[in-house]
Coordinates of C-alpha atoms in Angstrom, one line a residue:
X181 CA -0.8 127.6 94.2
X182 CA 1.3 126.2 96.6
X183 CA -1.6 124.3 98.3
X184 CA -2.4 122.1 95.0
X185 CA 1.3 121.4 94.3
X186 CA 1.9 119.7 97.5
X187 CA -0.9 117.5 96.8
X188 CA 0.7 114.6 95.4
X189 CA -1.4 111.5 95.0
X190 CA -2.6 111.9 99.0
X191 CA -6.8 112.2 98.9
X192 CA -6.7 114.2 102.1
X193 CA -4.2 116.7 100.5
X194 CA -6.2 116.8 96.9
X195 CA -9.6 117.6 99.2
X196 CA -7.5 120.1 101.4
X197 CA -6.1 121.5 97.9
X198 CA -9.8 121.7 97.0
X199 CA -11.2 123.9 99.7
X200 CA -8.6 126.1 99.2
X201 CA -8.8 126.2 95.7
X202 CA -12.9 126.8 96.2
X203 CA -12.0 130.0 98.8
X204 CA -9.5 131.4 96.3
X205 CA -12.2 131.5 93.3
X206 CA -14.9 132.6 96.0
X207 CA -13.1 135.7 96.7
X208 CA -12.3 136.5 93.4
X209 CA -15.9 136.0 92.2
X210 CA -16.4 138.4 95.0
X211 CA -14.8 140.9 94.4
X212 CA -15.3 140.6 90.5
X213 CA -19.5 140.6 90.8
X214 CA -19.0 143.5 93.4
X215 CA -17.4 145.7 91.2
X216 CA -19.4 144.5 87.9
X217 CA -22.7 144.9 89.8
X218 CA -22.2 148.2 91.9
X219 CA -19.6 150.1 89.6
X220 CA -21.9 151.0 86.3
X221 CA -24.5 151.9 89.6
X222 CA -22.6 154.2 91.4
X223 CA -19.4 155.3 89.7
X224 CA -19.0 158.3 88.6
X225 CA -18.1 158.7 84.4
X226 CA -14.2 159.0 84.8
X227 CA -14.1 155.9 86.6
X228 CA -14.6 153.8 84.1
X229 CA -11.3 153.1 83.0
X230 CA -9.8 152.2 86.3
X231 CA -12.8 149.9 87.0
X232 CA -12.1 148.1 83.6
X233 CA -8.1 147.7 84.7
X234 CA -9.3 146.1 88.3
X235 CA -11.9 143.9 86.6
X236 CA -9.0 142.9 84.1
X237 CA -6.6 142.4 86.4
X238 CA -9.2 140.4 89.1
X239 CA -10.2 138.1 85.7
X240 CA -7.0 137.4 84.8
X241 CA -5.6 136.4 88.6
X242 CA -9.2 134.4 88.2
X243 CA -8.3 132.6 85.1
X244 CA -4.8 131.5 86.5
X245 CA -5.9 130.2 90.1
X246 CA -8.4 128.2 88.0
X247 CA -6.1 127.3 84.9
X248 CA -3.1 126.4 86.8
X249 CA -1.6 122.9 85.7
X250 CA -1.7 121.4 88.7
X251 CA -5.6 122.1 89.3
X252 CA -6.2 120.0 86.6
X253 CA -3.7 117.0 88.0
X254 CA -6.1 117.3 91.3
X255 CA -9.3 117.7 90.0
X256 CA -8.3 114.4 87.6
X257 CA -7.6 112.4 90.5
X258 CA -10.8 113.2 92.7
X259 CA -13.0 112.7 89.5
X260 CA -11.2 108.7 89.5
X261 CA -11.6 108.4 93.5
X262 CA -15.7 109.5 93.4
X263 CA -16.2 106.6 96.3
X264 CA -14.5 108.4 98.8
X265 CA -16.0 111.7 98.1
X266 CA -19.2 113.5 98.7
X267 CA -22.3 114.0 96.9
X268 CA -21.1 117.8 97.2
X269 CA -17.8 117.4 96.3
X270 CA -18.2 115.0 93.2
X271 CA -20.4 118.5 91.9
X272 CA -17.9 120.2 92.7
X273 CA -15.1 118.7 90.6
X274 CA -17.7 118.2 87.9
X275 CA -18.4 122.2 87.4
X276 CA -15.4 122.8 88.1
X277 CA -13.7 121.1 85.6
X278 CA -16.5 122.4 83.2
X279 CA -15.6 126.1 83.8
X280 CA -11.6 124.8 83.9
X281 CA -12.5 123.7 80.3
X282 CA -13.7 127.0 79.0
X283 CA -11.1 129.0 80.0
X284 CA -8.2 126.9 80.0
X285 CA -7.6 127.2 76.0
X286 CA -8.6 130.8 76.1
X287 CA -4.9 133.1 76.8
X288 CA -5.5 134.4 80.3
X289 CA -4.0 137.9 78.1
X290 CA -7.6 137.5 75.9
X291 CA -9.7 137.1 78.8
X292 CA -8.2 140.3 80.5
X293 CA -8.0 142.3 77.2
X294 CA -11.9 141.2 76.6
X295 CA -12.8 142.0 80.1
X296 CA -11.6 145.8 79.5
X297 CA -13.3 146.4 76.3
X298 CA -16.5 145.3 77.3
X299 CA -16.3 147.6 80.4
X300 CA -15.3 150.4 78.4
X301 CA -18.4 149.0 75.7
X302 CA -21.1 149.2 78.3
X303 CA -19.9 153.2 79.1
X304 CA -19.9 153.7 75.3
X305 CA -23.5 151.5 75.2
X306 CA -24.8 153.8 77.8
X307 CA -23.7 157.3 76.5
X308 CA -25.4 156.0 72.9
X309 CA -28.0 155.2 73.8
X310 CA -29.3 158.5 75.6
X311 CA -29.0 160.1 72.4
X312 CA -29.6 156.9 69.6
X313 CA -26.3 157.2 68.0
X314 CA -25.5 154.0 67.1
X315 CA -22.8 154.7 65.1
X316 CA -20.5 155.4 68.5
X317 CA -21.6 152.3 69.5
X318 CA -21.5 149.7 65.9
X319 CA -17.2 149.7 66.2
X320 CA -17.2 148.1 69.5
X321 CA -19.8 145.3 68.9
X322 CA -17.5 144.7 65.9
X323 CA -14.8 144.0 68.1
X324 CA -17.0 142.4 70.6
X325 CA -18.2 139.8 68.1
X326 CA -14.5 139.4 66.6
X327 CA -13.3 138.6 70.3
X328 CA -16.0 135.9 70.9
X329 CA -15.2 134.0 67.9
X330 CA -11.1 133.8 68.6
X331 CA -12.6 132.6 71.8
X332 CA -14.6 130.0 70.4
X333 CA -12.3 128.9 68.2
X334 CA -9.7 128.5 71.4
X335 CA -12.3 126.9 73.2
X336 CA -13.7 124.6 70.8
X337 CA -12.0 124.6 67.5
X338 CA -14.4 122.5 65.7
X339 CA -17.5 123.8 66.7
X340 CA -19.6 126.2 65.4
X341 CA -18.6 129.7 67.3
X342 CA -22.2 130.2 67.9
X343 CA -22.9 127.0 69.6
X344 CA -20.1 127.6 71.6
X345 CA -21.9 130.5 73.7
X346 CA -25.4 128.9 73.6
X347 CA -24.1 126.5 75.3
X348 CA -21.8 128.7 78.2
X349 CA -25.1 130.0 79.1
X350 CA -27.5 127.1 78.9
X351 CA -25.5 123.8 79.2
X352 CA -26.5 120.9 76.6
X353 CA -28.0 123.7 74.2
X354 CA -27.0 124.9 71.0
X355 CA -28.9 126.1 67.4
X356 CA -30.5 123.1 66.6
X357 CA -31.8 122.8 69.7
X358 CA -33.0 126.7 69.2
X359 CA -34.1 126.6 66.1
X360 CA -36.6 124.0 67.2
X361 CA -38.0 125.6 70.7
X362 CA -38.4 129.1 68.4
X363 CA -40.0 127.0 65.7
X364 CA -42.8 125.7 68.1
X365 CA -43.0 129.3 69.7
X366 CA -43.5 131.1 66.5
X367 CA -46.2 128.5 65.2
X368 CA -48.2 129.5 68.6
X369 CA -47.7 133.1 69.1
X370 CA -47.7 134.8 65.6
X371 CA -51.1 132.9 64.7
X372 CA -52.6 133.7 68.3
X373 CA -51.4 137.6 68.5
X374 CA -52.8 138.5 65.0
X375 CA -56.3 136.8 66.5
X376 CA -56.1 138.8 69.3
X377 CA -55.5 142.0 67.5
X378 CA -58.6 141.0 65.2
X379 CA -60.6 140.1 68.2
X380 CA -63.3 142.8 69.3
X381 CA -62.8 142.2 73.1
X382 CA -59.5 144.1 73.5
X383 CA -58.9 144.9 77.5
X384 CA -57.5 148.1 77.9
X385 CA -55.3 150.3 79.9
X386 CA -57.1 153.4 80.9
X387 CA -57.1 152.5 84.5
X388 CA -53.3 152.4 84.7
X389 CA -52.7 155.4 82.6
X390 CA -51.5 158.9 84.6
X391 CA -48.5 159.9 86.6
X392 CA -46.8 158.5 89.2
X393 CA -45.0 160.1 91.6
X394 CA -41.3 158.3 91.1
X395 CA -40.2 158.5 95.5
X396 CA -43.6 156.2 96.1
X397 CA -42.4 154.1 92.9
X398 CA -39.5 153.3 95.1
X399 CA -41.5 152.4 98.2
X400 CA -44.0 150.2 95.8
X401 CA -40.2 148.5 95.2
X402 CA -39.9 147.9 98.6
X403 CA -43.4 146.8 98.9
X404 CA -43.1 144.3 96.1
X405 CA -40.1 142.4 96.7
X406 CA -41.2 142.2 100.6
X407 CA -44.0 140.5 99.6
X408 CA -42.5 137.8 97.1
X409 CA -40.1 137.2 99.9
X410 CA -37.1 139.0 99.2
X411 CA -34.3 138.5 102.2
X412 CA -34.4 142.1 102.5
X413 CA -31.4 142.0 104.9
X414 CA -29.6 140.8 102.2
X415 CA -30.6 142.6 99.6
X416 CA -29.3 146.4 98.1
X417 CA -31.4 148.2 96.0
X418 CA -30.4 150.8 93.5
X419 CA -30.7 152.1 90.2
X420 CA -30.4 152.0 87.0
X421 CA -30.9 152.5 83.0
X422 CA -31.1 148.8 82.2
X423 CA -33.1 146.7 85.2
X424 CA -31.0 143.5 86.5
X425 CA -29.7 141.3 89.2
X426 CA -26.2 141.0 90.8
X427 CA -24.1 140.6 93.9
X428 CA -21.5 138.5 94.6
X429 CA -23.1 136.1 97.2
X430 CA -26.2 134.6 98.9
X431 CA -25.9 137.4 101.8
X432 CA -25.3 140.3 99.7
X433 CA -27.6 140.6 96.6
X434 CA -28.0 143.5 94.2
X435 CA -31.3 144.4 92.4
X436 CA -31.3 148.1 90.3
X437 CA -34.3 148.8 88.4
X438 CA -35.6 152.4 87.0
X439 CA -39.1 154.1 87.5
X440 CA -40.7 156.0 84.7
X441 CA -43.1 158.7 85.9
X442 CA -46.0 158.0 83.4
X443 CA -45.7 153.8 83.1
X444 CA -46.1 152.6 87.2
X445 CA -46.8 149.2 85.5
X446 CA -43.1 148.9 84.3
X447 CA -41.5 149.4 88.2
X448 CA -43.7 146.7 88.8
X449 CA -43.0 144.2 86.6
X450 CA -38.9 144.9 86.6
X451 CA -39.0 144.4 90.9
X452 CA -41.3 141.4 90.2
X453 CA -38.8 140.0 87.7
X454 CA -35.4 141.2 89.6
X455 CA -37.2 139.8 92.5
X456 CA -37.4 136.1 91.5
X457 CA -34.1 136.5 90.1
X458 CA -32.8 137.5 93.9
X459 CA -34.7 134.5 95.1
X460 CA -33.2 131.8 93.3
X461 CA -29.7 133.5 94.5
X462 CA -31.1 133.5 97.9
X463 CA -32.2 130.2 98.3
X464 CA -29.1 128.1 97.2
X465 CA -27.7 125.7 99.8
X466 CA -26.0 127.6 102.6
X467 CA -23.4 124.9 102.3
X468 CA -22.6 125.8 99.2
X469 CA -22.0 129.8 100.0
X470 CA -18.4 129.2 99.5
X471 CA -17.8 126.9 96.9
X472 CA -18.3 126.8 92.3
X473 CA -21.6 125.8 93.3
X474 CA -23.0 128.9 94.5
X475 CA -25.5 130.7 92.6
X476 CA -28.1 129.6 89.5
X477 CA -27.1 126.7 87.3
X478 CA -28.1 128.2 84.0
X479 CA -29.5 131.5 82.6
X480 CA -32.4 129.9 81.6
X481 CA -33.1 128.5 84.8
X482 CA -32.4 131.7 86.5
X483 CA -35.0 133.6 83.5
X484 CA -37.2 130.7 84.8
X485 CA -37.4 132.3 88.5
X486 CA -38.0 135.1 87.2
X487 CA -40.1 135.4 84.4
X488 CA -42.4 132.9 86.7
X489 CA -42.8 135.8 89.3
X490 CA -42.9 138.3 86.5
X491 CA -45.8 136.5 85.0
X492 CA -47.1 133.6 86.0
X493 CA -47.6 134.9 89.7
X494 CA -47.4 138.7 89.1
X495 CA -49.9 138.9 85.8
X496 CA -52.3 136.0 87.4
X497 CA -55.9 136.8 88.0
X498 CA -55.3 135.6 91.2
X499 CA -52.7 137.9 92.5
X500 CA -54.4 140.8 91.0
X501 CA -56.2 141.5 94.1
X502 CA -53.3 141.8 95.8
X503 CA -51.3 143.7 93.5
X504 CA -54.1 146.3 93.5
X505 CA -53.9 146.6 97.0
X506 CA -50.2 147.4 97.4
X507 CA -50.8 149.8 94.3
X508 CA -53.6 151.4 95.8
X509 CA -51.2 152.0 99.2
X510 CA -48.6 154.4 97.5
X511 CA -51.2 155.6 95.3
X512 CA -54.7 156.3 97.0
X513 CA -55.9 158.4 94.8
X514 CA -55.1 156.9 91.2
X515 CA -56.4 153.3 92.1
X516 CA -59.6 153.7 94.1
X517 CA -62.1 153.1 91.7
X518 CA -59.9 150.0 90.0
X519 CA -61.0 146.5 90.0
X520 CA -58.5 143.6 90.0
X521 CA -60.3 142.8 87.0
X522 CA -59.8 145.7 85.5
X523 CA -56.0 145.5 86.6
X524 CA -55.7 142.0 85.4
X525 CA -56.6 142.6 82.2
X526 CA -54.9 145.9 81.8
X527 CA -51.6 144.2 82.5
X528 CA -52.2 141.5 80.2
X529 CA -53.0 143.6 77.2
X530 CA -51.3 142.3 73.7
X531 CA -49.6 144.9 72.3
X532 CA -46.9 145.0 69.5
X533 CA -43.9 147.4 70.9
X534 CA -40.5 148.4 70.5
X535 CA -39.2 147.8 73.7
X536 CA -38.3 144.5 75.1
X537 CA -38.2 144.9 78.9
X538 CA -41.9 146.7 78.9
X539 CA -43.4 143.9 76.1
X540 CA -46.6 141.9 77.2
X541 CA -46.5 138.4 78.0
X542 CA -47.8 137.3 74.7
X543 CA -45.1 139.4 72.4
X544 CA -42.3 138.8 74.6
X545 CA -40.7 135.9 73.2
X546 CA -41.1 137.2 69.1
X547 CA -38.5 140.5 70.4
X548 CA -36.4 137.3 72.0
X549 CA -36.7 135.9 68.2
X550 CA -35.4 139.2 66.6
X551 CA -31.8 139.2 68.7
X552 CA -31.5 135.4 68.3
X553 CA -31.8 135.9 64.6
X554 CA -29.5 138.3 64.4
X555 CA -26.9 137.3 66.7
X556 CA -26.7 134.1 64.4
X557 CA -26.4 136.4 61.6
X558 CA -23.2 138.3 63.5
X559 CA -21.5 134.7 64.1
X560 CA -22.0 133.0 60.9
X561 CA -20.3 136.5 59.0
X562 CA -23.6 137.3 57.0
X563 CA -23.6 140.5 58.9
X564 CA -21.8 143.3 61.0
X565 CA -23.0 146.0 63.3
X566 CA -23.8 148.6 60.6
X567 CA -26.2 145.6 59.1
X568 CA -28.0 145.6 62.3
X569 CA -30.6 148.5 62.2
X570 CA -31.6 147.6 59.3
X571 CA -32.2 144.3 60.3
X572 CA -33.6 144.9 63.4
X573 CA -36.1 147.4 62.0
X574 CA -37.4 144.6 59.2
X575 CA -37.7 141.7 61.9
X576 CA -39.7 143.9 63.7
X577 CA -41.8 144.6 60.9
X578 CA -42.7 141.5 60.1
X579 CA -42.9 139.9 63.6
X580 CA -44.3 142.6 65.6
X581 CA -45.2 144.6 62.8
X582 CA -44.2 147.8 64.1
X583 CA -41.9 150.4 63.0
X584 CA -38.9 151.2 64.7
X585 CA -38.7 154.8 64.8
X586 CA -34.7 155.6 66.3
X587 CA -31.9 153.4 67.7
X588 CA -32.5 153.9 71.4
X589 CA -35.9 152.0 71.3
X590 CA -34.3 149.8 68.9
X591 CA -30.9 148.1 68.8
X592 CA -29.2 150.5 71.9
X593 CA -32.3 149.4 74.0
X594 CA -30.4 146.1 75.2
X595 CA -26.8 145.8 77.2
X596 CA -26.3 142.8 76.8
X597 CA -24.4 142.6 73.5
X598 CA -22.4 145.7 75.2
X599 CA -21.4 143.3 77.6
X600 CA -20.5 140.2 75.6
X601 CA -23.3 138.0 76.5
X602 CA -23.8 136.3 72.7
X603 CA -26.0 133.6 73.3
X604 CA -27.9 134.6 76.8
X605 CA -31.1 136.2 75.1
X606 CA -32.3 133.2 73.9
X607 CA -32.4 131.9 77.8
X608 CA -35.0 134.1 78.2
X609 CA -37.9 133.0 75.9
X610 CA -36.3 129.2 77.3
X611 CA -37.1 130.5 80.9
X612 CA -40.4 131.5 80.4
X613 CA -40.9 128.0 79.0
X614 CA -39.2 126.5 81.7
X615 CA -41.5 128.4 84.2
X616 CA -44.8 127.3 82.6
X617 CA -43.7 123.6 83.0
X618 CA -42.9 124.1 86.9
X619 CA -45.9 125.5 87.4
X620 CA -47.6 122.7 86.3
X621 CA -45.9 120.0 87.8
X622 CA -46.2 122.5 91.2
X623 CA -49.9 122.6 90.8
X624 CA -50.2 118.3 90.1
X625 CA -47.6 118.2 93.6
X626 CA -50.8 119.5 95.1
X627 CA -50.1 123.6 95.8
X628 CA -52.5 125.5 95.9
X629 CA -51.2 128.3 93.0
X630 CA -54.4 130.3 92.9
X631 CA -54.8 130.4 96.7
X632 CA -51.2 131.5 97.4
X633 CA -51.8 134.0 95.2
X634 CA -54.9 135.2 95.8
X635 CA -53.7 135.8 99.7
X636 CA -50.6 137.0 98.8
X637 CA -48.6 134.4 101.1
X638 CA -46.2 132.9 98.5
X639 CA -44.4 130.8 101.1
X640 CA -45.8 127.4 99.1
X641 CA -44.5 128.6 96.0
X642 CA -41.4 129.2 97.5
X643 CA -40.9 126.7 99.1
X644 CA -41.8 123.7 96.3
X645 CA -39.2 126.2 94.0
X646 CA -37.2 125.9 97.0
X647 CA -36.2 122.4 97.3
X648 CA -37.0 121.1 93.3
X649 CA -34.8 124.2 92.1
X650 CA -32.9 126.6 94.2
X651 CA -30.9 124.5 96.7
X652 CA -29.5 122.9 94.6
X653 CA -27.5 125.9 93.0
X654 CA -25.3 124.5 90.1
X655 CA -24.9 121.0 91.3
X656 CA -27.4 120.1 89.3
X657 CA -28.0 121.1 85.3
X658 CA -31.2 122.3 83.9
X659 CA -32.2 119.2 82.1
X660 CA -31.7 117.2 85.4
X661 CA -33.8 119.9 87.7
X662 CA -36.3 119.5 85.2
X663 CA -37.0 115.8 84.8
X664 CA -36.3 115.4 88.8
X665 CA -39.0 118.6 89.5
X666 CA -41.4 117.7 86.7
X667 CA -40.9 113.8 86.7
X668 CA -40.3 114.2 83.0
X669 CA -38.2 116.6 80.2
X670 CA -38.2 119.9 79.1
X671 CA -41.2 120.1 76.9
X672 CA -42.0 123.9 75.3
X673 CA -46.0 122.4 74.8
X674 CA -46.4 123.7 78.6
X675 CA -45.6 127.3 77.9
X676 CA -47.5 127.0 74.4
X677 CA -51.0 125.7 75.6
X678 CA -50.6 128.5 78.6
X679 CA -50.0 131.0 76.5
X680 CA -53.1 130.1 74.3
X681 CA -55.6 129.1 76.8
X682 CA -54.2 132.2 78.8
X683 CA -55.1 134.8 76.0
X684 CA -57.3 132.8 74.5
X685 CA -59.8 133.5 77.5
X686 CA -58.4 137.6 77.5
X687 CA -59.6 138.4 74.6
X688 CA -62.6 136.0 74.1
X689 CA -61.4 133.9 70.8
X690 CA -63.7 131.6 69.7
X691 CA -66.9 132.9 72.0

């Protein structure tokens, strides 16, 4: 870029260099989450090859701005002046030399070449699972998992491949690290489910059992992100097999869910979860709108947002009152007789199940524990895809001790690995963790949880999540938005003793 290579050893040139630099990657990233987030939405089938050409084609142009020689000469130089810089700038050059690093050893040909076969994957993933045929889908992961570990080994030669990933998706985390938060997890929830399923107080769901008419599902959307607090001016809504969040900036984000006719509990709890992921985009820094420091710092922070809206506001006691309410808008005459007791402790019911994205509170993290398994089974070489359904049904066995009866509600129910994203499931049992921590130290900052919940203003929440996590976008890691938000680190003993006094009190153990 002809900006960076006129910047000699001049400050005012290597800033100016910089901001151009930061505008260049901005629109990229622009037009790259626009595509990836609206494309699988709203194109039609055919389109998926020429979408997978301009996402190659946008990734490699990406990987070169970034990559370019002379980047690196400028962002060396600002890293040695960080006296005459900003707080803002020193972040800057510090991510960005981070995301320099993990694409500067990868060929700019591998990252284009991976970026159209997971496009044409995800098509492939989508088509499979409708009908469970795994077998369409098992010769892509292989060549999913094959590309990841040429691209670890470019990235990182002498680390383990699996690490590698872990690590792109939560900084400063790898197996070890894992191995121990799962160990802790396990320990608490296998030993607390199976007294729950032997308890004789069992909550049930009778009360949120029937049909529900899928157009007032999509106004209950509405309802639900409006009142967590959702910019909805900012905000498209669509849909989708596989709920997420997207959209390439603070102004424009993307939220596609589904609604099933006979479960109104799952639209819930996917706009609740979506929701807090849309919030967290929301509220970074406006000054940072333009710049590598837009957007969430970590997956596992991000899974912290929303997971904590998911669960520790959306299945409170508190909020139950509330939620009823909204439900018993759009659906007069299915809630009338419904207590938010009832409702509380229909949505909290323990349940061993199949499905990932509709599992309880309580269960949640032991399907997090199947896929981390098994993607460190794919990494190390001790298996392949056509090893996985087999796995997957015998994990599932023994941790959840169901049986998993076809592929669609078994190893097709997830895109993720369609996608290439080894090494972001486990963010998800780490966000929950996360969440339970914040909440904690939110609640000893003096909010008032319960009361914001129980009036359905969340505006306190938001705002102590505003200015201990969001603003500050990536600039900070998770490990340091911890310790500076909870005055100490990450500790997984927060989520363990809520999860236990949580259900503990559900199901009346020990009374």
């Amino acid at each position: 870029m002809a900006e960076v290579n006129a910047a000699l050893s001049n400050p005012r040139a290597d800033i100016a260099a910089l901001d151009a630099l930061e505008r260049t990657l901005f629109s990229l990233r622009y037009a790259i989450d626009e595509i990836g987030s609206l494309g699988p939405v709203i194109d039609p089938p055919k389109a998926t090859d020429e979408r997978g050409e301009a996402l190659a084609e946008l990734e490699r142009a990406r990987v070169e701005a970034l990559c370019d020689p002379a980047v690196g000469d400028v962002l060396e130089r600002l890293a040695a002046i960080p006296e005459l810089l900003s707080e803002t700038q020193r972040a800057q050059i510090r991510v960005l030399a981070r995301d320099r690093d993990a694409l500067v050893r990868i060929p700019a040909e591998e990252q284009a070449a991976f970026s159209r076969l997971t496009c044409e994957a995800e098509d492939v993933w989508r088509r499979a699972k409708s009908v469970g045929d795994w077998e369409a889908f098992a010769p892509y992961l292989d060549r999913i998992v094959e590309a990841r570990l040429r691209m670890a080994a470019a990235k990182d030669p002498g680390r383990d491949p699996y690490d590698v990933w872990l690590d792109e998706y939560e900084p400063g985390c790898d197996a070890a690290f894992y191995d121990r938060f799962f160990s802790q997890v396990k320990d608490c929830v296998v030993p607390l489910l199976a007294d729950c399923m032997a308890s004789r107080s069992k909550p049930g769901r009778a009360c949120v059992e029937g049909r529900f008419d899928e157009g007032r599902q999509w106004e209950l959307a509405r309802d639900l992100v409006a009142l967590e607090g959702v910019d909805e001016k900012a905000l498209w809504l669509g849909r989708t097999e596989h709920p997420f969040t997207g959209g390439p900036s603070t102004g424009f984000v993307l939220i596609a869910s589904h609604a099933y006719e006979d479960d109104v509990l799952s639209n819930v709890f996917s706009m609740l979860h979506e929701g807090g992921h849309a919030l967290y985009e929301q509220g970074v820094d406006p000054a940072y709108r333009f710049t590598s420091l837009r957007g969430g710092t970590s997956m596992g922070m991000h899974e912290a947002q929303s997971r904590f809206f998911e669960n520790l506001v959306g299945r409170s006691e508190a909020f139950a009152p509330v939620l009823l309410e909204t439900l018993a808008r759009r659906f007069p005459g299915q809630f009338g007789r419904v207590t938010p007791r009832q409702l509380y402790l229909a949505e909290n019911c323990a349940e061993p199940g199949l499905v990932r994205t509709e599992a309880d509170e309580l269960t949640y993290p032991l399907h997090i524990l199947v896929r981390y398994e098994i993607e460190r089974l794919l990494f190390s070489g001790e298996a392949a895809a056509a090893d996985v359904p087999r796995l997957w049904a015998e994990k599932y066995r023994a941790y959840l001790g169901v049986e998993v009866p076809d592929h669609t509600r078994g190893a097709l129910q997830d895109t993720h690995w369609a996608g290439g994203d080894f090494g972001y499931f486990p963010t998800y049992a780490l966000g929950s963790a996360y969440g339970a921590q914040l909440r904690h130290a939110m609640v000893a900052d003096g909010v008032d949880f319960d009361g914001a919940c129980e009036a359905g203003e969340l505006a306190a929440i938001r705002a102590w999540l505003g200015e201990k996590i969001w603003r500050w976008g990536r600039s900070k890691d998770s490990a340091k938005l911890i310790q500076d938000a909870c005055g100490e680190p990450f500790s997984p003993a927060y989520y363990t003793d809520y999860l236990t006094e949580k259900f503990s009190a559900i199901y009346r153990l020990g009374a």
